[in-house]
Short mmCIF file of C-alpha atoms and ligand atoms in Angstrom, two decimals:
data_model
loop_
_atom_site.label_atom_id
_atom_site.label_comp_id
_atom_site.label_asym_id
_atom_site.label_seq_id
_atom_site.Cartn_x
_atom_site.Cartn_y
_atom_site.Cartn_z
CA UNK A 1 75.52 122.94 65.37
CA UNK A 2 75.31 119.95 66.42
CA UNK A 3 77.27 117.95 68.70
CA UNK A 4 78.40 121.08 70.53
CA UNK A 5 78.50 122.20 74.18
CA UNK A 6 77.80 125.92 74.71
CA UNK A 7 77.81 127.63 77.58
CA UNK A 8 75.81 131.34 77.59
CA UNK A 9 76.77 134.06 79.74
CA UNK A 10 75.91 137.27 81.92
CA UNK A 11 78.67 140.17 81.49
CA UNK A 12 77.44 142.91 83.27
CA UNK A 13 74.81 142.59 85.95
CA UNK A 14 72.53 140.29 84.58
CA UNK A 15 69.48 141.16 82.56
CA UNK A 16 71.82 141.55 79.90
CA UNK A 17 69.09 139.19 77.30
CA UNK A 18 70.39 135.74 78.37
CA UNK A 19 67.01 133.92 78.33
CA UNK A 20 65.71 135.48 74.41
CA UNK A 21 69.27 133.90 73.20
CA UNK A 22 69.06 130.57 74.93
CA UNK A 23 65.34 130.97 74.23
CA UNK A 24 66.69 131.57 70.13
CA UNK A 25 69.33 128.82 70.04
CA UNK A 26 67.13 126.43 71.75
CA UNK A 27 66.14 125.61 68.54
CA UNK A 28 69.12 123.80 67.00
CA UNK A 29 69.84 122.31 70.51
CA UNK A 30 68.45 119.27 72.92
CA UNK A 31 69.49 119.87 76.18
CA UNK A 32 68.96 122.42 78.42
CA UNK A 33 70.82 123.48 81.77
CA UNK A 34 71.61 125.67 84.33
CA UNK A 35 74.22 125.21 86.68
CA UNK A 36 73.35 127.79 89.82
CA UNK A 37 72.03 130.69 91.07
CA UNK A 38 68.18 129.59 91.80
CA UNK A 39 65.29 132.08 92.03
CA UNK A 40 66.46 134.88 91.89
CA UNK A 41 67.03 135.26 88.07
CA UNK A 42 64.46 136.86 85.81
CA UNK A 43 65.20 135.45 81.67
CA UNK A 44 62.10 136.85 79.97
CA UNK A 45 61.21 135.13 76.81
CA UNK A 46 59.26 137.04 74.11
CA UNK A 47 57.64 133.99 71.28
CA UNK A 48 54.51 135.66 68.68
CA UNK A 49 54.14 138.33 71.39
CA UNK A 50 53.71 136.53 74.40
CA UNK A 51 55.82 137.08 77.41
CA UNK A 52 57.34 134.12 79.58
CA UNK A 53 58.91 134.61 82.47
CA UNK A 54 61.37 131.93 83.58
CA UNK A 55 62.57 132.09 87.43
CA UNK A 56 64.50 129.01 87.09
CA UNK A 57 63.21 126.40 84.68
CA UNK A 58 65.83 126.51 81.72
CA UNK A 59 65.34 129.00 78.55
CA UNK A 60 64.37 126.27 76.67
CA UNK A 61 61.40 124.23 77.63
CA UNK A 62 58.71 126.19 75.39
CA UNK A 63 60.75 124.79 72.72
CA UNK A 64 58.78 121.00 72.29
CA UNK A 65 60.70 117.96 73.49
CA UNK A 66 64.06 119.63 74.64
CA UNK A 67 64.74 117.87 77.43
CA UNK A 68 65.62 120.61 80.76
CA UNK A 69 68.00 120.09 83.13
CA UNK A 70 68.87 121.66 86.58
CA UNK A 71 72.33 121.28 87.62
CA UNK A 72 73.97 120.67 91.26
CA UNK A 73 74.91 124.34 91.45
CA UNK A 74 71.37 125.48 91.38
CA UNK A 75 69.77 126.32 94.60
CA UNK A 76 65.72 125.44 94.38
CA UNK A 77 62.76 126.54 95.87
CA UNK A 78 60.97 123.83 95.68
CA UNK A 79 57.45 125.82 96.34
CA UNK A 80 58.64 128.66 93.30
CA UNK A 81 59.03 125.85 91.38
CA UNK A 82 55.52 123.84 91.19
CA UNK A 83 54.46 127.36 90.36
CA UNK A 84 56.24 128.06 87.74
CA UNK A 85 55.33 123.89 86.36
CA UNK A 86 51.85 125.61 87.14
CA UNK A 87 52.16 128.53 84.69
CA UNK A 88 53.97 125.98 82.65
CA UNK A 89 51.32 123.59 82.21
CA UNK A 90 47.86 126.91 81.62
CA UNK A 91 49.76 127.73 79.19
CA UNK A 92 49.89 124.18 77.49
CA UNK A 93 53.68 123.25 77.70
CA UNK A 94 55.03 119.45 78.93
CA UNK A 95 55.87 120.23 82.06
CA UNK A 96 56.76 115.95 82.75
CA UNK A 97 59.49 114.22 84.14
CA UNK A 98 60.48 112.98 81.09
CA UNK A 99 61.75 117.13 79.52
CA UNK A 100 62.47 118.65 82.66
CA UNK A 101 65.08 116.80 85.52
CA UNK A 102 66.43 117.85 88.30
CA UNK A 103 70.09 116.62 90.15
CA UNK A 104 69.53 114.93 93.21
CA UNK A 105 72.78 116.82 93.64
CA UNK A 106 70.79 119.83 93.92
CA UNK A 107 71.05 122.59 97.16
CA UNK A 108 66.79 123.24 98.52
CA UNK A 109 65.96 126.16 99.54
CA UNK A 110 63.68 126.12 102.37
CA UNK A 111 61.43 128.46 104.33
CA UNK A 112 64.47 130.00 106.57
CA UNK A 113 66.89 130.87 103.47
CA UNK A 114 64.27 132.96 102.48
CA UNK A 115 63.36 134.36 106.59
CA UNK A 116 67.20 134.82 107.08
CA UNK A 117 67.99 137.04 103.95
CA UNK A 118 65.31 138.96 104.48
CA UNK A 119 65.95 140.00 108.57
CA UNK A 120 69.33 140.22 107.41
CA UNK A 121 69.29 143.71 105.09
CA UNK A 122 66.05 144.64 107.44
CA UNK A 123 68.60 144.84 109.84
CA UNK A 124 70.87 146.39 107.65
CA UNK A 125 70.99 149.99 108.83
CA UNK A 126 73.79 151.51 105.87
CA UNK A 127 76.28 148.59 103.33
CA UNK A 128 72.13 146.54 101.48
CA UNK A 129 73.27 144.08 98.93
CA UNK A 130 69.12 144.48 97.98
CA UNK A 131 69.21 141.33 97.30
CA UNK A 132 66.46 139.63 96.30
CA UNK A 133 65.11 138.27 99.05
CA UNK A 134 64.58 134.76 98.15
CA UNK A 135 66.70 133.24 100.94
CA UNK A 136 69.59 132.76 97.72
CA UNK A 137 73.08 133.46 100.06
CA UNK A 138 71.49 132.49 103.19
CA UNK A 139 70.73 128.44 100.95
CA UNK A 140 74.59 128.09 99.56
CA UNK A 141 76.04 129.48 102.98
CA UNK A 142 73.98 126.32 104.49
CA UNK A 143 75.39 123.86 101.25
CA UNK A 144 79.56 125.58 102.80
CA UNK A 145 78.73 124.39 106.06
CA UNK A 146 77.59 120.91 105.13
CA UNK A 147 74.38 120.58 106.41
CA UNK A 148 72.24 122.12 103.62
CA UNK A 149 69.36 119.59 102.07
CA UNK A 150 69.70 118.46 98.68
CA UNK A 151 66.53 117.63 96.09
CA UNK A 152 67.42 113.68 96.99
CA UNK A 153 66.33 113.76 100.72
CA UNK A 154 63.08 114.99 98.69
CA UNK A 155 62.71 111.25 98.73
CA UNK A 156 63.47 109.90 102.33
CA UNK A 157 60.20 112.47 104.60
CA UNK A 158 62.49 110.80 107.82
CA UNK A 159 65.91 112.45 107.03
CA UNK A 160 64.12 115.74 105.78
CA UNK A 161 62.28 115.79 109.06
CA UNK A 162 65.49 114.98 111.11
CA UNK A 163 68.34 117.37 108.78
CA UNK A 164 65.00 120.63 109.65
CA UNK A 165 65.42 119.76 112.88
CA UNK A 166 69.43 120.25 112.84
CA UNK A 167 69.67 123.13 110.30
CA UNK A 168 67.01 125.01 113.31
CA UNK A 169 69.30 124.73 115.94
CA UNK A 170 71.21 127.00 114.79
CA UNK A 171 69.00 129.42 112.18
CA UNK A 172 66.32 129.99 115.54
CA UNK A 173 69.61 131.00 118.13
CA UNK A 174 69.73 133.71 115.24
CA UNK A 175 66.34 134.13 115.06
CA UNK A 176 65.38 135.16 118.92
CA UNK A 177 68.69 135.87 119.58
CA UNK A 178 69.70 138.56 117.48
CA UNK A 179 66.64 139.36 114.45
CA UNK A 180 63.34 139.46 117.46
CA UNK A 181 61.79 136.45 115.33
CA UNK A 182 59.97 133.27 116.80
CA UNK A 183 61.53 130.26 116.67
CA UNK A 184 60.48 127.88 113.74
CA UNK A 185 59.22 124.50 114.55
CA UNK A 186 60.26 121.69 112.36
CA UNK A 187 56.56 121.32 111.72
CA UNK A 188 55.43 124.68 110.28
CA UNK A 189 59.13 124.37 107.88
CA UNK A 190 58.00 120.84 106.83
CA UNK A 191 54.39 121.50 105.99
CA UNK A 192 55.60 124.71 103.77
CA UNK A 193 57.38 122.68 101.45
CA UNK A 194 55.95 118.58 101.61
CA UNK A 195 53.61 119.22 99.04
CA UNK A 196 56.14 120.53 96.14
CA UNK A 197 58.64 117.86 97.95
CA UNK A 198 56.68 115.81 96.87
CA UNK A 199 55.82 116.10 93.89
CA UNK A 200 59.34 117.05 92.55
CA UNK A 201 60.78 113.07 93.84
CA UNK A 202 59.65 112.01 89.77
CA UNK A 203 61.67 115.03 88.38
CA UNK A 204 64.86 113.78 90.34
CA UNK A 205 67.82 112.28 88.46
CA UNK A 206 71.42 112.11 88.10
CA UNK A 207 71.90 115.26 85.61
CA UNK A 208 76.04 114.07 85.19
CA UNK A 209 74.60 110.91 83.95
CA UNK A 210 72.56 112.33 81.67
CA UNK A 211 74.94 115.02 79.93
CA UNK A 212 77.85 113.02 79.21
CA UNK A 213 75.64 110.68 77.61
CA UNK A 214 74.04 113.27 75.38
CA UNK A 215 77.64 114.25 74.93
CA UNK A 216 78.82 111.23 73.28
CA UNK A 217 75.69 110.46 71.53
CA UNK A 218 76.66 113.82 69.72
CA UNK A 219 74.17 115.96 71.06
CA UNK A 220 74.12 119.93 71.71
CA UNK A 221 73.73 120.75 75.11
CA UNK A 222 73.77 125.16 76.06
CA UNK A 223 74.15 125.65 79.58
CA UNK A 224 72.72 129.28 81.13
CA UNK A 225 74.10 131.05 82.77
CA UNK A 226 72.38 133.63 85.45
CA UNK A 227 73.77 136.47 86.66
CA UNK A 228 75.82 138.25 85.32
CA UNK A 229 79.90 138.15 85.81
CA UNK A 230 79.82 141.01 88.29
CA UNK A 231 78.22 139.73 90.17
CA UNK A 232 79.83 136.80 90.70
CA UNK A 233 81.34 135.39 94.11
CA UNK A 234 84.71 135.72 93.76
CA UNK A 235 85.27 137.72 90.61
CA UNK A 236 82.40 140.05 90.98
CA UNK A 237 81.92 144.10 93.01
CA UNK A 238 82.31 142.06 96.71
CA UNK A 239 80.65 141.97 99.00
CA UNK A 240 77.72 143.78 96.82
CA UNK A 241 77.37 140.86 95.05
CA UNK A 242 74.96 137.58 94.44
CA UNK A 243 76.00 134.49 96.39
CA UNK A 244 77.23 131.71 93.49
CA UNK A 245 79.85 131.81 90.42
CA UNK A 246 78.55 132.99 88.29
CA UNK A 247 81.05 132.43 85.19
CA UNK A 248 81.93 130.05 82.58
CA UNK A 249 83.76 127.68 84.72
CA UNK A 250 81.08 126.59 86.44
CA UNK A 251 79.04 125.47 83.72
CA UNK A 252 80.94 122.52 84.89
CA UNK A 253 81.51 122.36 88.50
CA UNK A 254 77.64 123.05 88.71
CA UNK A 255 76.39 120.61 86.50
CA UNK A 256 79.13 117.70 86.80
CA UNK A 257 80.10 118.20 82.89
CA UNK A 258 83.70 117.70 81.44
CA UNK A 259 84.83 121.18 80.80
CA UNK A 260 87.05 118.94 78.46
CA UNK A 261 83.77 118.60 76.66
CA UNK A 262 82.55 122.08 76.16
CA UNK A 263 82.87 123.97 72.71
CA UNK A 264 81.73 127.46 72.72
CA UNK A 265 80.83 130.17 75.00
CA UNK A 266 78.75 132.92 74.41
CA UNK A 267 78.79 136.49 76.72
CA UNK A 268 75.47 138.05 76.02
CA UNK A 269 76.25 142.08 76.85
CA UNK A 270 73.78 144.34 76.91
CA UNK A 271 74.98 147.09 75.12
CA UNK A 272 75.13 149.96 77.42
CA UNK A 273 75.15 148.94 81.34
CA UNK A 274 72.00 148.12 83.90
CA UNK A 275 72.33 146.97 87.35
CA UNK A 276 69.94 146.08 90.04
CA UNK A 277 70.66 147.17 94.20
CA UNK A 278 73.28 148.39 95.74
CA UNK A 279 77.41 148.95 94.61
CA UNK A 280 78.86 149.89 92.33
CA UNK A 281 78.08 151.03 88.90
CA UNK A 282 81.26 153.86 87.20
CA UNK A 283 79.34 154.30 83.91
CA UNK A 284 75.27 154.89 85.55
CA UNK A 285 73.78 158.12 84.36
CA UNK A 286 71.46 160.61 86.49
CA UNK A 287 70.19 162.65 82.91
CA UNK A 288 68.17 162.56 80.17
CA UNK A 289 70.68 159.95 78.02
CA UNK A 290 69.76 157.45 81.45
CA UNK A 291 66.62 157.73 81.04
CA UNK A 292 65.65 157.35 78.10
CA UNK A 293 67.73 153.31 78.47
CA UNK A 294 64.96 153.04 81.23
CA UNK A 295 62.25 153.66 79.67
CA UNK A 296 62.82 152.67 75.68
CA UNK A 297 64.38 149.55 77.35
CA UNK A 298 61.43 149.26 80.34
CA UNK A 299 64.56 148.52 82.15
CA UNK A 300 62.06 147.24 85.35
CA UNK A 301 63.67 143.55 86.90
CA UNK A 302 61.69 140.87 86.19
CA UNK A 303 61.97 139.59 89.26
CA UNK A 304 61.69 141.70 91.82
CA UNK A 305 59.77 144.37 89.40
CA UNK A 306 62.24 146.90 90.96
CA UNK A 307 63.97 150.80 88.53
CA UNK A 308 67.31 148.97 87.04
CA UNK A 309 69.74 151.24 87.39
CA UNK A 310 71.01 152.32 83.49
CA UNK A 311 74.38 154.00 82.30
CA UNK A 312 77.33 153.92 79.01
CA UNK A 313 78.58 150.53 78.61
CA UNK A 314 82.08 149.35 80.18
CA UNK A 315 83.95 148.86 78.60
CA UNK A 316 86.24 148.10 81.30
CA UNK A 317 83.97 145.84 83.12
CA UNK A 318 83.83 143.13 79.81
CA UNK A 319 87.83 142.99 79.22
CA UNK A 320 88.00 141.58 83.26
CA UNK A 321 84.41 139.38 81.09
CA UNK A 322 86.13 138.48 78.13
CA UNK A 323 89.46 137.39 80.55
CA UNK A 324 87.33 135.96 82.92
CA UNK A 325 84.81 133.42 80.62
CA UNK A 326 87.21 133.68 77.40
CA UNK A 327 83.82 133.93 74.89
CA UNK A 328 84.82 132.76 71.76
CA UNK A 329 81.79 134.79 70.43
CA UNK A 330 79.50 138.03 71.66
CA UNK A 331 75.29 138.09 71.79
CA UNK A 332 74.97 141.91 71.49
CA UNK A 333 71.17 143.14 73.00
CA UNK A 334 69.15 145.75 73.46
CA UNK A 335 70.86 148.09 70.56
CA UNK A 336 67.89 149.02 69.37
CA UNK A 337 66.92 150.70 72.42
CA UNK A 338 70.42 152.86 71.88
CA UNK A 339 68.40 153.85 68.62
CA UNK A 340 67.44 158.47 69.66
CA UNK A 341 70.32 159.28 71.26
CA UNK A 342 72.26 161.90 69.61
CA UNK A 343 75.71 160.61 70.41
CA UNK A 344 76.97 157.59 72.28
CA UNK A 345 79.84 157.02 74.98
CA UNK A 346 81.63 154.04 75.89
CA UNK A 347 83.72 153.63 79.22
CA UNK A 348 87.44 152.56 78.04
CA UNK A 349 89.45 153.32 80.59
CA UNK A 350 89.00 154.28 84.26
CA UNK A 351 90.97 156.86 86.10
CA UNK A 352 91.62 156.42 89.73
CA UNK A 353 94.84 157.32 92.02
CA UNK A 354 96.09 159.83 89.18
CA UNK A 355 96.46 156.68 87.16
CA UNK A 356 94.48 155.00 83.93
CA UNK A 357 93.61 151.54 84.31
CA UNK A 358 92.33 148.69 81.51
CA UNK A 359 90.09 146.97 84.27
CA UNK A 360 88.47 147.79 87.18
CA UNK A 361 90.58 147.57 90.28
CA UNK A 362 90.54 144.17 92.36
CA UNK A 363 90.55 145.06 96.34
CA UNK A 364 87.13 145.57 97.70
CA UNK A 365 85.44 148.51 95.89
CA UNK A 366 88.06 149.66 94.18
CA UNK A 367 85.14 150.06 91.44
CA UNK A 368 83.80 152.79 93.99
CA UNK A 369 86.20 154.99 93.37
CA UNK A 370 87.52 156.00 89.36
CA UNK A 371 86.25 157.78 86.55
CA UNK A 372 85.54 156.78 83.34
CA UNK A 373 86.45 157.56 79.99
CA UNK A 374 84.67 158.01 77.46
CA UNK A 375 85.19 157.28 73.28
CA UNK A 376 81.64 159.32 71.91
CA UNK A 377 80.10 157.78 68.84
CA UNK A 378 77.10 159.42 66.69
CA UNK A 379 74.37 158.07 67.21
CA UNK A 380 71.73 157.44 65.15
CA UNK A 381 67.15 157.94 64.47
CA UNK A 382 66.58 155.37 63.00
CA UNK A 383 64.48 152.56 64.89
CA UNK A 384 66.63 149.13 64.32
CA UNK A 385 63.99 146.70 65.31
CA UNK A 386 63.11 145.46 61.84
CA UNK A 387 66.94 144.79 61.02
CA UNK A 388 67.24 141.29 59.20
CA UNK A 389 70.46 141.86 58.60
CA UNK A 390 73.92 143.69 58.79
CA UNK A 391 73.22 145.49 55.94
CA UNK A 392 69.58 146.49 57.13
CA UNK A 393 72.13 147.96 60.25
CA UNK A 394 72.84 152.41 59.65
CA UNK A 395 76.29 152.79 59.42
CA UNK A 396 76.78 154.65 63.05
CA UNK A 397 74.86 151.30 64.58
CA UNK A 398 77.93 148.82 62.62
CA UNK A 399 80.49 151.72 63.97
CA UNK A 400 79.19 151.08 67.42
CA UNK A 401 79.79 147.45 66.51
CA UNK A 402 82.59 146.86 65.18
CA UNK A 403 84.07 149.86 67.72
CA UNK A 404 83.28 146.75 70.33
CA UNK A 405 84.69 143.85 68.40
CA UNK A 406 87.99 145.52 68.06
CA UNK A 407 87.73 146.80 71.65
CA UNK A 408 87.35 143.53 72.88
CA UNK A 409 88.99 141.18 70.59
CA UNK A 410 86.45 139.35 70.53
CA UNK A 411 83.52 139.24 67.42
CA UNK A 412 79.64 139.70 68.05
CA UNK A 413 78.13 136.70 66.88
CA UNK A 414 74.80 137.67 67.27
CA UNK A 415 72.83 140.76 67.27
CA UNK A 416 69.72 141.25 68.90
CA UNK A 417 67.58 144.54 68.01
CA UNK A 418 64.15 143.43 70.13
CA UNK A 419 62.22 140.65 72.66
CA UNK A 420 61.18 138.40 69.94
CA UNK A 421 63.06 135.90 68.98
CA UNK A 422 62.89 137.38 65.06
CA UNK A 423 64.34 140.39 66.19
CA UNK A 424 68.19 139.00 65.46
CA UNK A 425 70.57 139.72 63.41
CA UNK A 426 73.13 136.02 63.16
CA UNK A 427 76.84 136.67 61.80
P1 GDP B 1 68.58 137.60 81.51
O1 GDP B 1 68.38 138.19 82.63
O2 GDP B 1 69.51 138.42 81.19
O3 GDP B 1 67.53 136.79 80.82
O4 GDP B 1 67.78 139.08 80.78
P2 GDP B 1 65.58 139.59 81.16
O5 GDP B 1 64.65 139.09 81.03
O6 GDP B 1 65.98 140.00 83.06
O7 GDP B 1 66.29 141.11 80.79
C1 GDP B 1 65.99 142.09 79.32
C2 GDP B 1 64.44 142.31 78.79
O8 GDP B 1 65.34 142.65 78.34
C3 GDP B 1 64.18 141.47 78.97
O9 GDP B 1 62.17 142.26 78.73
C4 GDP B 1 63.81 141.12 77.82
O10 GDP B 1 61.66 140.27 76.38
C5 GDP B 1 63.95 142.19 76.09
N1 GDP B 1 65.39 141.56 75.61
C6 GDP B 1 65.82 141.49 75.25
N2 GDP B 1 66.67 141.58 74.21
C7 GDP B 1 66.05 142.77 73.90
C8 GDP B 1 66.36 143.26 71.82
O11 GDP B 1 67.16 143.13 71.76
N3 GDP B 1 65.82 144.33 72.80
C9 GDP B 1 64.84 144.52 73.38
N4 GDP B 1 63.63 145.66 73.15
N5 GDP B 1 64.39 143.90 74.04
C10 GDP B 1 65.25 143.88 74.18
P1 IMO B 2 69.04 137.17 85.82
O1 IMO B 2 70.04 135.64 85.77
C1 IMO B 2 70.01 141.32 87.92
C2 IMO B 2 71.61 141.27 92.07
C3 IMO B 2 70.20 141.63 93.55
C4 IMO B 2 71.18 142.17 93.95
C5 IMO B 2 72.54 141.50 94.32
C6 IMO B 2 72.42 139.90 95.39
O2 IMO B 2 67.95 137.92 86.52
O3 IMO B 2 70.42 138.36 85.27
P2 IMO B 2 70.95 137.69 95.93
O4 IMO B 2 69.38 138.05 95.83
O5 IMO B 2 70.84 137.07 94.58
O6 IMO B 2 71.37 137.24 97.20
O7 IMO B 2 70.80 139.29 95.10
O8 IMO B 2 72.43 139.81 92.84
N1 IMO B 2 71.03 139.82 91.36
C7 IMO B 2 70.51 140.49 89.30
N2 IMO B 2 70.66 140.77 89.44
N3 IMO B 2 69.70 139.78 87.31
C8 IMO B 2 69.32 138.43 88.18
O9 IMO B 2 69.71 137.43 87.07
C9 IMO B 2 69.48 138.90 89.50
N4 IMO B 2 69.72 137.73 90.58
C10 IMO B 2 70.66 138.16 91.71
O10 IMO B 2 70.51 142.44 92.43
O11 IMO B 2 72.69 142.82 93.82
MG1 MG B 3 66.68 138.56 84.59
#
């Protein structure tokens, strides 16, 4: 796997198991890069039965010596970042600037972004998005409005204060006039972030330069997506989406890597579907099978602890994900969770307005008005969490995988049968 540049992205509504797959693939990689999203992400790694949840630091960090990069497309909360450094350090993980680097161009989540995120959600009577409350949307808004604070500003305290003041001029009008909240002062905002900001200065770097050099040296680079295709700001179930482009194409823009250098794209697909937060979800189950997925799959949000909504595998969603991301292979996760269900359903099309369609309708809320068309397959009773090879899998599980490959015209190259590193079948 030398000299490869591989994007690993979520193909559904997030929480597909990206963290596990990135951790696994890091063994043969040199550099791991986050390129979008922020600490709305919760990526779980299980190594020797020990669980680690990462929100900002790339999922390669548990492999000693590998370089972890935060790209310009990420929104970084400096306080949360420092807490994550501390937690890892306390467990003996090297989190020095030799191992972790942050792009100077990365946008910073400020205390007023979190506050605005919470105030907006609280003020909505209906139509709440169910955000993670981490200030993600407001931070990306400031980036696009060109009033954002960037990581490079940490190195210039005076400039930082001027920028905070400029940002607050607008934010305080919103807080006081619209949200009946007190105004924030430059001093309180600066106090809250100043220690973290100072601590992060040695981590600042030119990520695009490191990536270019690494590529020229024949190193293997992973790009770790956060969230999933259906949460993409443009292509997802707008407005019930996150505020960044989650599709594979953003790996280039969100890190400053040449798209010509990308060699592989791995779509991480959960063997069923989950969603946290509000928004349409055609194959959602509110019955025994859904409860089975929720409890056996331990489907609770890794960031907010919310119960994840569960449902059958949706091929229409995945067809759209294949079209948008162009995966060279699929990593199919949580297959073990389906064990014990007598029958499995796969949604292969939707009925809407008297027509049958293969892709999610693109008009706003179109997905809220479809009925899934299902294909039924026999399930398996065996516990497959110890399976080590294709031949160890029951015939019904192999049929399920082969049906997914045929419907998506994409090979399933990795099969995950448990949270641990070793619970993986590489084909
Ligand atoms: P991410 O956000 O895409 O990295 O996914 P999360 O970490 O939020 O959620 C995936 C959850 O499933 C985590 O708790 C993982 O430890 C767990 N997990 C990953 N792969 C498997 C698998 O194949 N089987 C089971 N049972 N759990 C898995
Ligand atoms: P990982 O990387 C699942 C969802 C939130 C909400 C919507 C907008 O672990 O897969 P935001 O805070 O981003 O403005 O919230 O997006 N969401 C996720 N759902 N996994 C995630 O990340 C998510 N990050 C955001 O629940 O519906
Ligand atoms: Mg997650």
